[in-house]
Amino acid sequence: MSKEKNWKEISLAAVPSKSSVSFLTGDWKTYMPNHALEKCVKCLTCAILCPEGAIRFNPEHGQVEFNFSFCKGCGICANECPAKAIAMKIPEEEE
Amino acid sequence: MSTQEWKFTAKDIIAKPDLFLPGHRACAGCGPATVLRLILKATRGPTIVTQATGCMEIVGSIYPYTSWALPWIHTAFENAAANASGIEAALKIMRKKGKIKDEHVDVIALAGDGGTYDIGLQALSGAVERGHDFLFILYDNEGYMNTGIQRSSSTPIGASTTTSPAGTAIPGKLEKKKPITEIMLAHDLEYAATATPYYWKDLITKVRKGLEVKGPAFLHVFAPCPRGWRSEPSKTMEYSKLAVESCVFPIWEAINGKRQLSTPSKVISLAPQKKKPVKAYLEGQGRFRHLFTPKNTHIVDEIQQATDERWQKLLQQCTSTNP
């Protein structure tokens, strides 16, 4: 049996050490946002209101990009989009 | 307090890296998660966050993962504000002894409505009375959603929760929502405000104003919870907008006790025809579903009347302090 630690040896608190970025929540979703690039007015409302931070603006391509590794498919982006450029769809099963 | 106005543009906000990282385990469509992301976009330098137990503490720190990209301390339900005062005092003495760099560090205390309205109120009142320099942010999802949707003193009248279930005995919660911001204003705060995430620019500006204040500041953020409100996840932000438009949750700020309405609410005060009936806000939320049955329709009228009275009172308070 290992020796019990005294109170000075026990760490002060539990310290979560891993960044949650390595925990992908993208597989939670039922609906998938379908982004019509030609309708997008780049107002960035979707990127601001997304609870996950899964929507980014890519200055290189000048486009709004979705990170499906984290998107939970809530549909806030589709609901708030002023240009109605985002539609929520059930992704088709891959053969 | 400086009267400088901050211009947070959508581009600036998106360009600033997230400090509340993705991969947190909040429900799809979580209102408070958006609130946290936006709050941390307003930080201006070194910041320490302390958070009371609640939904957002759980989802952001499931061991061994953390969603916080800045120093963050979890504390018990009761003492988010007490912890913030401790942090602020420790920073002061460490700076004095030369143990840390001589620079300002912002302290933010975060708590849900349980950790503010009910359990954390004494610690908050004490910390504000002692005048510690911190910003207390309340994200109000109107119930103890994390433990299974129990009523809190923030739950509005008529809402069905697991401890105030609507049925034959009672039509949902019978008691009114506690006016927390009024209680905090009675402490002679330099800055107190209410905000909702839909009006994100307003929210971020208010967070920054609260951080700039030398002394305690209080911010009440309305954060719809699709799970607890039994509403559509995609409608989260719509409800935070409807709450303002129906004057259920008007947004305003009080600087040194002088109240003024923020733009979205001001628009409604100037153009009363734009005010929506509370029915528009209540509809679609499962927690208010029973109010639309024939025997309960009088409760909707009562809620409308109470909302109108509160709105008129707020308008009077705004004009009486700003002649």
GROMACS .gro file of N, CA, C and O in nm, chain B residues 212-262:
model
  204
  307GLU      N    1  -1.418   4.889  -1.718
  307GLU     CA    2  -1.348   5.017  -1.703
  307GLU      C    3  -1.376   5.084  -1.570
  307GLU      O    4  -1.297   5.165  -1.522
  308VAL      N    5  -1.492   5.053  -1.512
  308VAL     CA    6  -1.530   5.116  -1.385
  308VAL      C    7  -1.431   5.075  -1.277
  308VAL      O    8  -1.394   4.959  -1.265
  309LYS      N    9  -1.387   5.173  -1.198
  309LYS     CA   10  -1.300   5.141  -1.083
  309LYS      C   11  -1.390   5.115  -0.964
  309LYS      O   12  -1.434   5.205  -0.897
  310GLY      N   13  -1.418   4.989  -0.942
  310GLY     CA   14  -1.510   4.952  -0.835
  310GLY      C   15  -1.602   4.845  -0.886
  310GLY      O   16  -1.587   4.797  -0.999
  311PRO      N   17  -1.697   4.804  -0.806
  311PRO     CA   18  -1.785   4.696  -0.850
  311PRO      C   19  -1.881   4.740  -0.960
  311PRO      O   20  -1.925   4.855  -0.962
  312ALA      N   21  -1.909   4.650  -1.051
  312ALA     CA   22  -2.009   4.675  -1.155
  312ALA      C   23  -2.091   4.549  -1.170
  312ALA      O   24  -2.044   4.439  -1.140
  313PHE      N   25  -2.215   4.566  -1.213
  313PHE     CA   26  -2.306   4.452  -1.223
  313PHE      C   27  -2.371   4.450  -1.359
  313PHE      O   28  -2.419   4.552  -1.407
  314LEU      N   29  -2.371   4.333  -1.420
  314LEU     CA   30  -2.433   4.319  -1.552
  314LEU      C   31  -2.527   4.199  -1.552
  314LEU      O   32  -2.487   4.089  -1.515
  315HIS      N   33  -2.650   4.225  -1.591
  315HIS     CA   34  -2.754   4.121  -1.592
  315HIS      C   35  -2.778   4.084  -1.738
  315HIS      O   36  -2.830   4.165  -1.814
  316VAL      N   37  -2.738   3.964  -1.778
  316VAL     CA   38  -2.753   3.923  -1.918
  316VAL      C   39  -2.861   3.816  -1.928
  316VAL      O   40  -2.858   3.716  -1.858
  317PHE      N   41  -2.955   3.840  -2.015
  317PHE     CA   42  -3.065   3.748  -2.039
  317PHE      C   43  -3.016   3.638  -2.134
  317PHE      O   44  -2.963   3.668  -2.240
  318ALA      N   45  -3.029   3.512  -2.093
  318ALA     CA   46  -2.972   3.403  -2.174
  318ALA      C   47  -3.072   3.289  -2.187
  318ALA      O   48  -3.081   3.204  -2.099
  319PRO      N   49  -3.149   3.286  -2.294
  319PRO     CA   50  -3.249   3.180  -2.311
  319PRO      C   51  -3.188   3.041  -2.311
  319PRO      O   52  -3.077   3.021  -2.361
  320CYS      N   53  -3.260   2.946  -2.251
  320CYS     CA   54  -3.212   2.809  -2.238
  320CYS      C   55  -3.311   2.717  -2.308
  320CYS      O   56  -3.420   2.693  -2.258
  321PRO      N   57  -3.279   2.666  -2.427
  321PRO     CA   58  -3.377   2.586  -2.502
  321PRO      C   59  -3.419   2.460  -2.427
  321PRO      O   60  -3.534   2.416  -2.437
  322ARG      N   61  -3.328   2.401  -2.349
  322ARG     CA   62  -3.363   2.279  -2.278
  322ARG      C   63  -3.464   2.308  -2.167
  322ARG      O   64  -3.564   2.240  -2.154
  323GLY      N   65  -3.435   2.410  -2.089
  323GLY     CA   66  -3.519   2.440  -1.973
  323GLY      C   67  -3.648   2.511  -2.010
  323GLY      O   68  -3.749   2.498  -1.942
  324TRP      N   69  -3.642   2.587  -2.119
  324TRP     CA   70  -3.762   2.660  -2.161
  324TRP      C   71  -3.845   2.575  -2.255
  324TRP      O   72  -3.951   2.615  -2.298
  325ARG      N   73  -3.792   2.460  -2.289
  325ARG     CA   74  -3.858   2.366  -2.380
  325ARG      C   75  -3.897   2.435  -2.510
  325ARG      O   76  -4.012   2.430  -2.555
  326SER      N   77  -3.797   2.505  -2.564
  326SER     CA   78  -3.819   2.577  -2.690
  326SER      C   79  -3.725   2.521  -2.795
  326SER      O   80  -3.636   2.442  -2.764
  327GLU      N   81  -3.745   2.563  -2.917
  327GLU     CA   82  -3.660   2.518  -3.028
  327GLU      C   83  -3.517   2.571  -3.010
  327GLU      O   84  -3.500   2.690  -2.984
  328PRO      N   85  -3.415   2.485  -3.024
  328PRO     CA   86  -3.277   2.535  -3.011
  328PRO      C   87  -3.246   2.651  -3.107
  328PRO      O   88  -3.172   2.741  -3.073
  329SER      N   89  -3.306   2.647  -3.226
  329SER     CA   90  -3.274   2.750  -3.324
  329SER      C   91  -3.335   2.885  -3.289
  329SER      O   92  -3.297   2.987  -3.344
  330LYS      N   93  -3.432   2.885  -3.194
  330LYS     CA   94  -3.502   3.010  -3.162
  330LYS      C   95  -3.440   3.084  -3.044
  330LYS      O   96  -3.494   3.185  -2.998
  331THR      N   97  -3.328   3.032  -2.992
  331THR     CA   98  -3.268   3.092  -2.872
  331THR      C   99  -3.250   3.243  -2.885
  331THR      O  100  -3.292   3.319  -2.799
  332MET      N  101  -3.187   3.284  -2.995
  332MET     CA  102  -3.159   3.426  -3.011
  332MET      C  103  -3.286   3.504  -3.042
  332MET      O  104  -3.299   3.620  -3.007
  333GLU      N  105  -3.381   3.437  -3.105
  333GLU     CA  106  -3.508   3.504  -3.135
  333GLU      C  107  -3.580   3.541  -3.005
  333GLU      O  108  -3.637   3.648  -2.993
  334TYR      N  109  -3.576   3.450  -2.907
  334TYR     CA  110  -3.640   3.481  -2.779
  334TYR      C  111  -3.569   3.593  -2.707
  334TYR      O  112  -3.632   3.675  -2.640
  335SER      N  113  -3.436   3.599  -2.719
  335SER     CA  114  -3.366   3.708  -2.652
  335SER      C  115  -3.398   3.842  -2.719
  335SER      O  116  -3.388   3.946  -2.657
  336LYS      N  117  -3.440   3.837  -2.844
  336LYS     CA  118  -3.484   3.958  -2.914
  336LYS      C  119  -3.627   3.991  -2.876
  336LYS      O  120  -3.660   4.105  -2.843
  337LEU      N  121  -3.714   3.886  -2.876
  337LEU     CA  122  -3.855   3.909  -2.844
  337LEU      C  123  -3.873   3.959  -2.701
  337LEU      O  124  -3.963   4.037  -2.672
  338ALA      N  125  -3.787   3.914  -2.610
  338ALA     CA  126  -3.797   3.959  -2.471
  338ALA      C  127  -3.778   4.110  -2.462
  338ALA      O  128  -3.843   4.176  -2.381
  339VAL      N  129  -3.692   4.164  -2.546
  339VAL     CA  130  -3.671   4.309  -2.547
  339VAL      C  131  -3.788   4.378  -2.617
  339VAL      O  132  -3.841   4.477  -2.569
  340GLU      N  133  -3.830   4.322  -2.730
  340GLU     CA  134  -3.937   4.386  -2.808
  340GLU      C  135  -4.071   4.385  -2.737
  340GLU      O  136  -4.155   4.470  -2.762
  341SER      N  137  -4.093   4.283  -2.651
  341SER     CA  138  -4.219   4.278  -2.579
  341SER      C  139  -4.207   4.346  -2.442
  341SER      O  140  -4.301   4.345  -2.363
  342CYS      N  141  -4.088   4.402  -2.413
  342CYS     CA  142  -4.061   4.472  -2.287
  342CYS      C  143  -4.065   4.379  -2.166
  342CYS      O  144  -4.078   4.425  -2.053
  343VAL      N  145  -4.057   4.249  -2.188
  343VAL     CA  146  -4.044   4.156  -2.076
  343VAL      C  147  -3.907   4.177  -2.011
  343VAL      O  148  -3.892   4.172  -1.889
  344PHE      N  149  -3.809   4.201  -2.093
  344PHE     CA  150  -3.673   4.226  -2.044
  344PHE      C  151  -3.616   4.348  -2.115
  344PHE      O  152  -3.542   4.336  -2.212
  345PRO      N  153  -3.656   4.469  -2.071
  345PRO     CA  154  -3.601   4.588  -2.135
  345PRO      C  155  -3.452   4.602  -2.105
  345PRO      O  156  -3.407   4.561  -1.998
  346ILE      N  157  -3.377   4.655  -2.199
  346ILE     CA  158  -3.234   4.671  -2.171
  346ILE      C  159  -3.201   4.817  -2.147
  346ILE      O  160  -3.245   4.906  -2.219
  347TRP      N  161  -3.127   4.839  -2.042
  347TRP     CA  162  -3.092   4.975  -1.999
  347TRP      C  163  -2.963   4.970  -1.922
  347TRP      O  164  -2.913   4.863  -1.888
  348GLU      N  165  -2.908   5.085  -1.894
  348GLU     CA  166  -2.789   5.090  -1.809
  348GLU      C  167  -2.803   5.207  -1.713
  348GLU      O  168  -2.873   5.303  -1.740
  349ALA      N  169  -2.738   5.195  -1.599
  349ALA     CA  170  -2.742   5.301  -1.499
  349ALA      C  171  -2.598   5.336  -1.464
  349ALA      O  172  -2.524   5.252  -1.414
  350ILE      N  173  -2.560   5.460  -1.497
  350ILE     CA  174  -2.426   5.508  -1.465
  350ILE      C  175  -2.441   5.605  -1.348
  350ILE      O  176  -2.512   5.705  -1.359
  351ASN      N  177  -2.379   5.573  -1.237
  351ASN     CA  178  -2.393   5.651  -1.114
  351ASN      C  179  -2.540   5.674  -1.079
  351ASN      O  180  -2.580   5.783  -1.038
  352GLY      N  181  -2.621   5.572  -1.098
  352GLY     CA  182  -2.762   5.582  -1.061
  352GLY      C  183  -2.850   5.646  -1.167
  352GLY      O  184  -2.972   5.645  -1.154
  353LYS      N  185  -2.788   5.706  -1.271
  353LYS     CA  186  -2.869   5.767  -1.377
  353LYS      C  187  -2.904   5.663  -1.480
  353LYS      O  188  -2.817   5.611  -1.549
  354ARG      N  189  -3.032   5.635  -1.491
  354ARG     CA  190  -3.073   5.529  -1.584
  354ARG      C  191  -3.098   5.584  -1.722
  354ARG      O  192  -3.152   5.693  -1.737
  355GLN      N  193  -3.059   5.506  -1.820
  355GLN     CA  194  -3.102   5.539  -1.955
  355GLN      C  195  -3.124   5.411  -2.033
  355GLN      O  196  -3.054   5.313  -2.013
  356LEU      N  197  -3.225   5.417  -2.119
  356LEU     CA  198  -3.256   5.299  -2.200
  356LEU      C  199  -3.150   5.283  -2.308
  356LEU      O  200  -3.100   5.381  -2.360
  357SER      N  201  -3.117   5.158  -2.338
  357SER     CA  202  -3.025   5.133  -2.449
  357SER      C  203  -3.105   5.136  -2.579
  357SER      O  204  -3.227   5.122  -2.577
   0.00000   0.00000   0.00000
